[in-house]
CSV table of C-alpha atoms and ligand atoms in Angstrom, one decimal:
chain,number,residue,atom,x,y,z
Z,1,UNK,CA,-1.8,-15.2,30.8
Z,2,UNK,CA,1.9,-15.0,30.3
Z,3,UNK,CA,3.8,-15.5,27.1
Z,4,UNK,CA,5.1,-18.8,28.3
Z,5,UNK,CA,1.5,-20.0,29.0
Z,6,UNK,CA,0.4,-18.8,25.6
Z,7,UNK,CA,3.3,-20.6,24.0
Z,8,UNK,CA,2.3,-23.9,25.6
Z,9,UNK,CA,-1.3,-23.5,24.6
Z,10,UNK,CA,-0.3,-22.9,21.0
Z,11,UNK,CA,2.2,-25.7,21.1
Z,12,UNK,CA,-0.7,-28.1,21.8
Z,13,UNK,CA,-2.2,-27.3,18.4
Z,14,UNK,CA,1.1,-27.6,16.7
Z,15,UNK,CA,2.0,-23.9,16.5
Z,16,UNK,CA,5.5,-22.7,17.3
Z,17,UNK,CA,5.1,-19.1,18.6
Z,18,UNK,CA,8.9,-18.5,18.4
Z,19,UNK,CA,8.7,-19.2,14.7
Z,20,UNK,CA,5.7,-16.9,14.3
Z,21,UNK,CA,7.6,-14.1,16.1
Z,22,UNK,CA,10.7,-14.7,13.9
Z,23,UNK,CA,8.6,-14.8,10.7
Z,24,UNK,CA,6.7,-11.6,11.5
Z,25,UNK,CA,10.0,-9.8,12.2
Z,26,UNK,CA,10.9,-10.5,8.6
Z,27,UNK,CA,7.9,-9.0,6.9
Z,28,UNK,CA,8.4,-5.4,5.8
Z,29,UNK,CA,5.3,-3.3,5.2
Z,30,UNK,CA,5.5,-0.3,2.8
Z,31,UNK,CA,4.1,2.6,4.7
Z,32,UNK,CA,2.5,5.3,2.5
Z,33,UNK,CA,4.0,8.7,2.9
Z,34,UNK,CA,0.7,10.3,1.7
Z,35,UNK,CA,-1.3,9.7,4.9
Z,36,UNK,CA,1.0,12.4,6.5
Z,37,UNK,CA,-0.4,15.3,4.4
Z,38,UNK,CA,-3.6,14.2,2.8
Z,39,UNK,CA,-1.9,13.3,-0.5
Z,40,UNK,CA,-0.7,16.9,-0.8
Z,41,UNK,CA,2.9,16.6,-2.0
Z,42,UNK,CA,5.4,19.4,-2.4
Z,43,UNK,CA,4.6,20.8,-5.8
Z,44,UNK,CA,1.8,23.2,-5.0
Z,45,UNK,CA,-0.5,24.1,-2.1
Z,46,UNK,CA,-3.6,23.0,-3.9
Z,47,UNK,CA,-4.0,19.6,-2.3
Z,48,UNK,CA,-5.1,16.3,-3.9
Z,49,UNK,CA,-7.3,16.7,-7.0
Z,50,UNK,CA,-8.2,15.2,-10.5
Z,51,UNK,CA,-9.4,11.8,-9.5
Z,52,UNK,CA,-8.4,11.6,-5.8
Z,53,UNK,CA,-9.7,13.4,-2.8
Z,54,UNK,CA,-9.5,13.4,1.0
Z,55,UNK,CA,-12.1,14.4,3.5
Z,56,UNK,CA,-11.4,16.1,6.8
Z,57,UNK,CA,-9.4,19.1,8.0
Z,58,UNK,CA,-7.6,17.8,11.2
Z,59,UNK,CA,-4.9,20.1,12.3
Z,60,UNK,CA,-1.1,19.5,12.3
Z,61,UNK,CA,-0.5,18.0,8.9
Z,62,UNK,CA,3.1,18.0,7.5
Z,63,UNK,CA,3.6,20.8,4.9
Z,64,UNK,CA,7.4,20.5,4.3
Z,65,UNK,CA,9.7,17.5,3.6
Z,66,UNK,CA,11.4,17.9,6.9
Z,67,UNK,CA,8.0,17.7,8.7
Z,68,UNK,CA,6.9,14.7,6.8
Z,69,UNK,CA,10.2,12.9,7.4
Z,70,UNK,CA,10.0,13.7,11.1
Z,71,UNK,CA,6.4,12.4,11.3
Z,72,UNK,CA,7.3,9.2,9.5
Z,73,UNK,CA,10.3,8.7,11.7
Z,74,UNK,CA,8.2,9.2,14.8
Z,75,UNK,CA,5.5,6.8,13.6
Z,76,UNK,CA,8.1,4.2,12.7
Z,77,UNK,CA,9.5,4.4,16.2
Z,78,UNK,CA,6.2,3.1,17.5
Z,79,UNK,CA,5.9,0.2,15.0
Z,80,UNK,CA,7.8,-3.0,15.7
Z,81,UNK,CA,10.1,-4.3,12.9
Z,82,UNK,CA,11.9,-2.7,9.9
Z,83,UNK,CA,9.7,-1.3,7.2
Z,84,UNK,CA,9.6,0.6,3.9
Z,85,UNK,CA,8.3,4.0,2.9
Z,86,UNK,CA,6.2,4.4,-0.2
Z,87,UNK,CA,6.7,7.8,-2.0
Z,88,UNK,CA,4.7,9.4,-4.7
Z,89,UNK,CA,6.3,11.5,-7.5
Z,90,UNK,CA,4.6,14.6,-6.3
Z,91,UNK,CA,6.7,14.4,-3.1
Z,92,UNK,CA,9.9,15.4,-5.0
Z,93,UNK,CA,11.9,18.0,-3.2
Z,94,UNK,CA,12.4,21.1,-5.4
Z,95,UNK,CA,14.9,23.8,-4.8
Z,96,UNK,CA,13.8,27.2,-6.2
Z,97,UNK,CA,11.4,26.3,-9.0
Z,98,UNK,CA,9.2,23.2,-9.2
Z,99,UNK,CA,10.4,20.9,-12.0
Z,100,UNK,CA,7.4,19.6,-13.9
Z,101,UNK,CA,6.5,15.9,-13.8
Z,102,UNK,CA,7.8,15.2,-17.3
Z,103,UNK,CA,11.3,16.4,-16.3
Z,104,UNK,CA,11.7,15.3,-12.7
Z,105,UNK,CA,14.6,13.0,-11.9
Z,106,UNK,CA,16.9,11.6,-9.2
Z,107,UNK,CA,17.9,15.2,-8.2
Z,108,UNK,CA,14.5,15.8,-6.6
Z,109,UNK,CA,14.7,12.5,-4.6
Z,110,UNK,CA,18.3,12.7,-3.3
Z,111,UNK,CA,17.2,14.0,0.1
Z,112,UNK,CA,14.7,11.1,0.4
Z,113,UNK,CA,17.4,8.6,-0.4
Z,114,UNK,CA,19.8,10.1,2.1
Z,115,UNK,CA,17.1,10.0,4.8
Z,116,UNK,CA,16.1,6.4,3.9
Z,117,UNK,CA,19.7,5.3,4.1
Z,118,UNK,CA,20.2,7.0,7.5
Z,119,UNK,CA,17.1,5.3,8.9
Z,120,UNK,CA,17.4,1.9,7.2
Z,121,UNK,CA,14.1,2.2,5.2
Z,122,UNK,CA,13.6,0.7,1.8
Z,123,UNK,CA,11.7,2.9,-0.6
Z,124,UNK,CA,8.9,2.2,-3.0
Z,125,UNK,CA,7.5,4.6,-5.6
Z,126,UNK,CA,4.5,5.8,-7.6
Z,127,UNK,CA,4.2,8.1,-10.6
Z,128,UNK,CA,1.6,10.8,-9.9
Z,129,UNK,CA,-1.2,10.9,-12.5
Z,130,UNK,CA,-3.3,13.4,-10.6
Z,131,UNK,CA,-3.2,16.8,-9.0
Z,132,UNK,CA,-1.9,18.4,-12.2
Z,133,UNK,CA,-3.3,20.6,-15.0
Z,134,UNK,CA,-2.4,18.1,-17.6
Z,135,UNK,CA,-5.1,15.7,-16.4
Z,136,UNK,CA,-7.2,16.9,-19.3
Z,137,UNK,CA,-10.8,16.0,-19.0
Z,138,UNK,CA,-9.8,13.6,-16.3
Z,139,UNK,CA,-7.5,11.6,-18.6
Z,140,UNK,CA,-3.7,11.1,-18.6
Z,141,UNK,CA,-2.2,8.2,-20.5
Z,142,UNK,CA,-5.4,7.4,-22.3
Z,143,UNK,CA,-6.1,11.0,-23.4
Z,144,UNK,CA,-7.1,11.4,-27.1
Z,145,UNK,CA,-4.7,14.4,-27.2
Z,146,UNK,CA,-1.3,13.1,-28.2
Z,147,UNK,CA,0.5,16.0,-26.4
Z,148,UNK,CA,-1.2,15.1,-23.1
Z,149,UNK,CA,-0.2,11.4,-23.5
Z,150,UNK,CA,3.3,12.4,-24.4
Z,151,UNK,CA,3.6,14.4,-21.2
Z,152,UNK,CA,2.5,11.5,-19.0
Z,153,UNK,CA,4.6,9.0,-20.9
Z,154,UNK,CA,7.6,11.1,-20.1
Z,155,UNK,CA,6.5,11.2,-16.5
Z,156,UNK,CA,6.2,7.4,-16.4
Z,157,UNK,CA,9.7,6.9,-17.9
Z,158,UNK,CA,11.3,9.4,-15.4
Z,159,UNK,CA,9.6,7.6,-12.5
Z,160,UNK,CA,10.9,4.2,-13.5
Z,161,UNK,CA,14.4,5.7,-13.6
Z,162,UNK,CA,13.9,7.2,-10.1
Z,163,UNK,CA,12.7,3.8,-8.9
Z,164,UNK,CA,15.8,2.2,-10.3
Z,165,UNK,CA,17.9,4.8,-8.5
Z,166,UNK,CA,16.1,4.0,-5.2
Z,167,UNK,CA,16.7,0.2,-5.6
Z,168,UNK,CA,20.4,0.7,-6.6
Z,169,UNK,CA,21.2,3.2,-3.8
Z,170,UNK,CA,19.4,1.4,-1.0
Z,171,UNK,CA,20.3,-2.1,-2.3
Z,172,UNK,CA,16.7,-3.1,-1.9
Z,173,UNK,CA,14.2,-3.9,-4.7
Z,174,UNK,CA,11.7,-1.1,-5.4
Z,175,UNK,CA,8.1,-1.6,-6.4
Z,176,UNK,CA,6.7,1.1,-8.5
Z,177,UNK,CA,2.9,1.3,-8.8
Z,178,UNK,CA,1.0,2.8,-11.8
Z,179,UNK,CA,-2.4,4.0,-10.9
Z,180,UNK,CA,-4.2,6.4,-13.3
Z,181,UNK,CA,-7.7,7.7,-12.4
Z,182,UNK,CA,-8.6,7.9,-16.1
Z,183,UNK,CA,-12.3,7.5,-16.7
Z,184,UNK,CA,-15.7,9.0,-17.3
Z,185,UNK,CA,-18.5,10.3,-15.1
Z,186,UNK,CA,-21.2,9.3,-17.6
Z,187,UNK,CA,-21.7,6.5,-20.1
Z,188,UNK,CA,-18.9,6.8,-22.7
Z,189,UNK,CA,-19.6,6.2,-26.4
Z,190,UNK,CA,-16.3,4.5,-26.8
Z,191,UNK,CA,-14.9,2.1,-24.2
Z,192,UNK,CA,-12.3,0.6,-26.4
Z,193,UNK,CA,-10.4,3.6,-27.7
Z,194,UNK,CA,-9.2,4.9,-24.2
Z,195,UNK,CA,-8.1,1.4,-23.3
Z,196,UNK,CA,-6.1,1.0,-26.5
Z,197,UNK,CA,-4.4,4.4,-25.9
Z,198,UNK,CA,-3.7,3.4,-22.3
Z,199,UNK,CA,-2.0,0.2,-23.4
Z,200,UNK,CA,0.0,1.9,-26.1
Z,201,UNK,CA,1.2,4.6,-23.7
Z,202,UNK,CA,2.2,2.1,-21.0
Z,203,UNK,CA,4.1,0.1,-23.7
Z,204,UNK,CA,6.0,3.2,-24.6
Z,205,UNK,CA,6.9,3.8,-20.9
Z,206,UNK,CA,8.0,0.3,-20.2
Z,207,UNK,CA,10.1,-0.1,-23.4
Z,208,UNK,CA,11.8,3.3,-23.3
Z,209,UNK,CA,12.6,3.5,-19.6
Z,210,UNK,CA,16.0,2.4,-18.4
Z,211,UNK,CA,15.6,0.3,-15.4
Z,212,UNK,CA,16.9,-3.1,-14.1
Z,213,UNK,CA,14.0,-5.6,-14.1
Z,214,UNK,CA,15.8,-7.6,-11.3
Z,215,UNK,CA,15.5,-4.8,-8.8
Z,216,UNK,CA,12.5,-2.7,-10.0
Z,217,UNK,CA,9.0,-4.3,-10.0
Z,218,UNK,CA,6.4,-2.3,-11.9
Z,219,UNK,CA,2.9,-2.9,-10.6
Z,220,UNK,CA,-0.4,-1.8,-12.3
Z,221,UNK,CA,-3.5,-1.0,-10.1
Z,222,UNK,CA,-7.1,-1.5,-11.1
Z,223,UNK,CA,-10.1,0.3,-9.9
Z,224,UNK,CA,-13.8,-0.2,-10.4
Z,225,UNK,CA,-14.9,3.4,-10.2
Z,226,UNK,CA,-14.0,6.7,-8.5
Z,227,UNK,CA,-15.7,9.8,-7.5
Z,228,UNK,CA,-16.3,11.7,-10.7
Z,229,UNK,CA,-15.6,8.6,-12.8
Z,230,UNK,CA,-18.7,6.5,-11.8
Z,231,UNK,CA,-19.5,5.1,-15.2
Z,232,UNK,CA,-16.2,3.9,-16.6
Z,233,UNK,CA,-12.6,3.5,-15.6
Z,234,UNK,CA,-10.1,2.7,-18.2
Z,235,UNK,CA,-8.0,0.6,-15.9
Z,236,UNK,CA,-10.7,-1.8,-14.8
Z,237,UNK,CA,-9.8,-5.1,-13.2
Z,238,UNK,CA,-10.0,-7.0,-16.4
Z,239,UNK,CA,-8.0,-4.5,-18.3
Z,240,UNK,CA,-5.3,-4.5,-15.7
Z,241,UNK,CA,-5.2,-8.3,-15.4
Z,242,UNK,CA,-4.8,-8.6,-19.2
Z,243,UNK,CA,-2.2,-5.9,-19.6
Z,244,UNK,CA,-0.1,-7.0,-16.6
Z,245,UNK,CA,-0.3,-10.7,-17.6
Z,246,UNK,CA,0.7,-10.1,-21.2
Z,247,UNK,CA,3.5,-7.6,-20.4
Z,248,UNK,CA,4.9,-9.6,-17.5
Z,249,UNK,CA,4.5,-6.9,-14.9
Z,250,UNK,CA,2.6,-7.3,-11.6
Z,251,UNK,CA,-1.1,-6.5,-11.2
Z,252,UNK,CA,-1.9,-4.6,-7.9
Z,253,UNK,CA,-5.0,-5.4,-5.8
Z,254,UNK,CA,-6.4,-2.5,-3.7
Z,255,UNK,CA,-8.9,-3.8,-1.2
Z,256,UNK,CA,-11.1,-0.7,-1.8
Z,257,UNK,CA,-11.4,-1.0,-5.6
Z,258,UNK,CA,-14.0,-3.7,-6.0
Z,259,UNK,CA,-17.7,-4.2,-5.4
Z,260,UNK,CA,-18.4,-4.1,-1.7
Z,261,UNK,CA,-19.7,-7.7,-1.7
Z,262,UNK,CA,-16.6,-9.0,-3.5
Z,263,UNK,CA,-14.2,-11.1,-1.4
Z,264,UNK,CA,-10.8,-9.5,-2.3
Z,265,UNK,CA,-9.0,-12.2,-0.3
Z,266,UNK,CA,-10.4,-14.8,-2.6
Z,267,UNK,CA,-8.5,-13.2,-5.6
Z,268,UNK,CA,-5.1,-13.7,-4.0
Z,269,UNK,CA,-4.5,-17.3,-4.8
Z,270,UNK,CA,-5.4,-16.8,-8.5
Z,271,UNK,CA,-3.1,-13.8,-8.7
Z,272,UNK,CA,-0.3,-15.8,-7.1
Z,273,UNK,CA,-0.8,-18.7,-9.5
Z,274,UNK,CA,-0.5,-16.6,-12.6
Z,275,UNK,CA,1.8,-13.7,-11.6
Z,276,UNK,CA,4.1,-15.4,-9.0
Z,277,UNK,CA,4.0,-12.3,-6.8
Z,278,UNK,CA,1.2,-10.2,-5.6
Z,279,UNK,CA,1.2,-6.5,-5.0
Z,280,UNK,CA,-1.3,-5.3,-2.5
Z,281,UNK,CA,-2.8,-2.0,-1.3
Z,282,UNK,CA,-4.3,-2.7,2.1
Z,283,UNK,CA,-7.2,-0.3,2.5
Z,284,UNK,CA,-10.7,-0.3,3.9
Z,285,UNK,CA,-13.6,0.7,1.7
Z,286,UNK,CA,-16.6,2.2,3.5
Z,287,UNK,CA,-19.4,2.5,1.0
Z,288,UNK,CA,-17.0,3.8,-1.6
Z,289,UNK,CA,-13.2,3.7,-1.8
Z,290,UNK,CA,-13.1,6.1,1.1
Z,291,UNK,CA,-9.7,5.3,2.4
Z,292,UNK,CA,-10.4,4.8,6.1
Z,293,UNK,CA,-7.7,3.5,8.4
Z,294,UNK,CA,-7.5,-0.3,8.3
Z,295,UNK,CA,-9.2,-2.1,11.2
Z,296,UNK,CA,-8.8,-5.6,12.5
Z,297,UNK,CA,-12.0,-6.6,10.6
Z,298,UNK,CA,-13.0,-9.8,8.7
Z,299,UNK,CA,-11.6,-8.5,5.4
Z,300,UNK,CA,-8.2,-7.7,6.8
Z,301,UNK,CA,-8.1,-11.0,8.6
Z,302,UNK,CA,-9.0,-12.9,5.5
Z,303,UNK,CA,-6.4,-11.1,3.4
Z,304,UNK,CA,-3.7,-11.7,6.1
Z,305,UNK,CA,-4.6,-15.4,6.3
Z,306,UNK,CA,-4.2,-15.7,2.5
Z,307,UNK,CA,-0.9,-13.8,2.6
Z,308,UNK,CA,0.5,-16.1,5.3
Z,309,UNK,CA,-0.8,-19.3,3.6
Z,310,UNK,CA,0.7,-18.3,0.2
Z,311,UNK,CA,4.0,-17.2,1.7
Z,312,UNK,CA,4.5,-13.5,2.7
Z,313,UNK,CA,7.8,-13.4,0.7
Z,314,UNK,CA,5.6,-13.5,-2.4
Z,315,UNK,CA,3.8,-10.3,-1.5
Z,316,UNK,CA,4.4,-6.6,-1.7
Z,317,UNK,CA,2.4,-5.4,1.2
Z,318,UNK,CA,1.6,-1.7,1.0
Z,319,UNK,CA,-0.9,0.4,3.0
Z,320,UNK,CA,-3.1,2.8,1.2
Z,321,UNK,CA,-5.5,5.1,3.0
Z,322,UNK,CA,-5.6,8.8,3.8
Z,323,UNK,CA,-7.9,9.9,6.5
Z,324,UNK,CA,-7.7,13.7,7.0
Z,325,UNK,CA,-10.2,13.8,9.8
Z,326,UNK,CA,-8.0,12.2,12.5
Z,327,UNK,CA,-4.5,12.5,13.8
Z,328,UNK,CA,-2.4,11.4,10.8
Z,329,UNK,CA,0.5,10.0,12.8
Z,330,UNK,CA,-2.0,7.9,14.9
Z,331,UNK,CA,-3.5,6.7,11.6
Z,332,UNK,CA,-0.2,5.4,10.4
Z,333,UNK,CA,0.8,3.6,13.6
Z,334,UNK,CA,-2.6,2.1,14.1
Z,335,UNK,CA,-2.8,0.8,10.5
Z,336,UNK,CA,0.7,-0.6,10.5
Z,337,UNK,CA,0.2,-2.4,13.8
Z,338,UNK,CA,-3.2,-3.7,12.8
Z,339,UNK,CA,-1.7,-5.2,9.7
Z,340,UNK,CA,1.0,-6.8,11.7
Z,341,UNK,CA,-1.4,-8.1,14.3
Z,342,UNK,CA,-3.5,-9.8,11.6
Z,343,UNK,CA,-0.4,-11.3,10.0
Z,344,UNK,CA,0.6,-12.7,13.4
Z,345,UNK,CA,-2.9,-14.1,14.1
Z,346,UNK,CA,-2.7,-15.9,10.7
Z,347,UNK,CA,0.7,-17.3,11.6
Z,348,UNK,CA,-0.8,-18.6,14.8
Z,349,UNK,CA,-3.5,-20.5,13.0
Z,350,UNK,CA,-3.0,-24.3,12.4
Z,351,UNK,CA,-3.5,-23.9,8.7
Z,352,UNK,CA,-2.2,-27.4,7.8
Z,353,UNK,CA,-4.6,-29.1,10.1
Z,354,UNK,CA,-7.6,-27.0,8.8
Z,355,UNK,CA,-6.6,-27.7,5.2
Z,356,UNK,CA,-6.6,-31.5,6.0
Z,357,UNK,CA,-10.1,-31.2,7.4
Z,358,UNK,CA,-11.3,-29.5,4.2
Z,359,UNK,CA,-9.7,-32.2,2.0
Z,360,UNK,CA,-11.3,-34.9,4.2
Z,361,UNK,CA,-14.7,-33.3,3.8
Z,362,UNK,CA,-14.9,-32.8,7.6
Z,363,UNK,CA,-16.8,-29.5,7.3
Z,364,UNK,CA,-18.3,-29.5,10.8
Z,365,UNK,CA,-14.9,-30.0,12.4
Z,366,UNK,CA,-13.4,-27.3,10.1
Z,367,UNK,CA,-16.1,-24.7,11.0
Z,368,UNK,CA,-15.9,-25.4,14.7
Z,369,UNK,CA,-12.1,-25.2,14.8
Z,370,UNK,CA,-11.8,-22.2,12.5
Z,371,UNK,CA,-14.0,-20.3,15.1
Z,372,UNK,CA,-12.4,-21.7,18.2
Z,373,UNK,CA,-8.9,-20.9,17.1
Z,374,UNK,CA,-9.9,-17.3,16.7
Z,375,UNK,CA,-9.9,-17.0,20.5
Z,376,UNK,CA,-6.4,-18.4,21.2
Z,377,UNK,CA,-4.2,-15.9,23.1
Z,378,UNK,CA,-2.5,-14.2,20.2
Z,379,UNK,CA,-2.3,-11.0,22.2
Z,380,UNK,CA,0.4,-12.5,24.4
Z,381,UNK,CA,2.5,-13.4,21.4
Z,382,UNK,CA,2.0,-9.9,20.0
Z,383,UNK,CA,3.1,-8.4,23.3
Z,384,UNK,CA,6.2,-10.6,23.3
Z,385,UNK,CA,7.0,-9.6,19.7
Z,386,UNK,CA,6.6,-5.9,20.7
Z,387,UNK,CA,8.7,-6.4,23.8
Z,388,UNK,CA,11.5,-7.9,21.8
Z,389,UNK,CA,11.4,-4.8,19.6
Z,390,UNK,CA,11.6,-2.5,22.6
Z,391,UNK,CA,8.0,-1.6,22.5
Z,392,UNK,CA,4.8,-2.3,24.4
Z,393,UNK,CA,2.0,-4.3,22.8
Z,394,UNK,CA,-0.8,-2.3,24.2
Z,395,UNK,CA,-2.3,1.1,23.5
Z,396,UNK,CA,0.4,3.0,25.4
Z,397,UNK,CA,1.9,4.1,22.0
Z,398,UNK,CA,-1.1,6.4,21.7
Z,399,UNK,CA,-0.1,8.5,24.7
Z,400,UNK,CA,3.3,9.1,23.0
Z,401,UNK,CA,1.5,10.2,19.8
Z,402,UNK,CA,-0.7,12.6,21.8
Z,403,UNK,CA,2.4,14.1,23.4
Z,404,UNK,CA,4.0,14.5,19.9
Z,405,UNK,CA,0.8,16.0,18.7
Z,406,UNK,CA,0.8,18.6,21.5
Z,407,UNK,CA,4.5,19.4,21.3
Z,408,UNK,CA,5.1,19.2,17.5
Z,409,UNK,CA,2.0,18.8,15.3
Z,410,UNK,CA,-0.2,21.4,16.8
Z,411,UNK,CA,2.5,24.0,16.9
Z,412,UNK,CA,2.7,24.0,13.1
W,501,RNT,C1,-6.5,5.5,-5.6
W,501,RNT,C2,-5.5,4.4,-5.6
W,501,RNT,C3,-4.0,4.8,-5.5
W,501,RNT,C4,-3.8,6.0,-4.6
W,501,RNT,C5,-2.4,6.3,-4.3
W,501,RNT,C6,-2.2,7.7,-3.6
W,501,RNT,O1,-7.7,5.1,-5.6
W,501,RNT,O2,-5.8,3.5,-4.6
W,501,RNT,O3,-3.3,3.7,-5.1
W,501,RNT,O4,-4.5,5.9,-3.3
W,501,RNT,O5,-1.6,6.2,-5.5
W,502,ZN,ZN1,-4.4,2.0,-4.0
């Protein structure tokens, strides 16, 4: 089937494929730098630790800023549209001596900004509350030790200032996401104390930091449990919802941070109603929050459908996975394109018609059409979208990654 034929078929159910292509072009996705080096960063050679871990030892990972930037550029060249890059504080670029997290500043991020400007990327940011000796007993902002809290409060303040610098320099709003792995492996005796300390530390960060609220969007990410913190996480879903709502910041939903039977897509409309904007980590849990590359599965489809129905401009869409067992560049490109494909499929669904059927109580019609519309020729529209971006819609991007792998990645 040609694009023209697909266009006609969609037109019959009231879908304008040209509008879908134009709308998809406008959706930036924040691509996570940390898939490129297994959340390693440039402060030490130790790798990710203290509440975060990767599995796999696939060859070719980036170990210097230049390599990581080159890999991101290469991946971006195979992804249609203009996108953003999501950095973590541990990716600061240090000259001779590593500047500790409580003292980092724009100096360590100037090369990133220069690179982003050159390539037309927006930048998002994250303080790094892991892979550091000051994660005492697995706690950061909620530690009972005031010195430990003080260190991490300073880090949070510095990071908000760096985010403000990104937004100002790149003339593009910057979302900054706070995720702290704080929690306990076994049943704690006190569940309230750590949460009170967490709230107090965050309040200090948000009141002391100098940043422009119009261009910097702080987000706060919840998590049900983590490896090593199976019994209690300070920043549970309820804690995050309450804190974010009362302090007027955004709550961030990570698809991998809930019970596996929970429908994360169902949460989106409630978030939108009460926060106005939704920050999202698109990930794929497999048994635990194992950070596999996102696939075109039912969960991703459902999330994309909600994003499209609620208005993509109301979302901060960021990917978050880090598979160290496969080619990292392929992992980026595949995930980004999968996200875009699902957004496009959602745009090609006659949602107004289906909504009407729901409101009229015509549930048989709704079910039948929901299923039948899944098989409409979205691939043709995707291929056309890619063509207009100078790319091919099929798997031929992968041969290019394999060539890059042979010529660049495996020579490292
Ligand atoms: C971890 C959280 C968090 C991290 C990144 C690296 O469970 O999902 O978002 O993945 O900050
Ligand atoms: Zn996340």
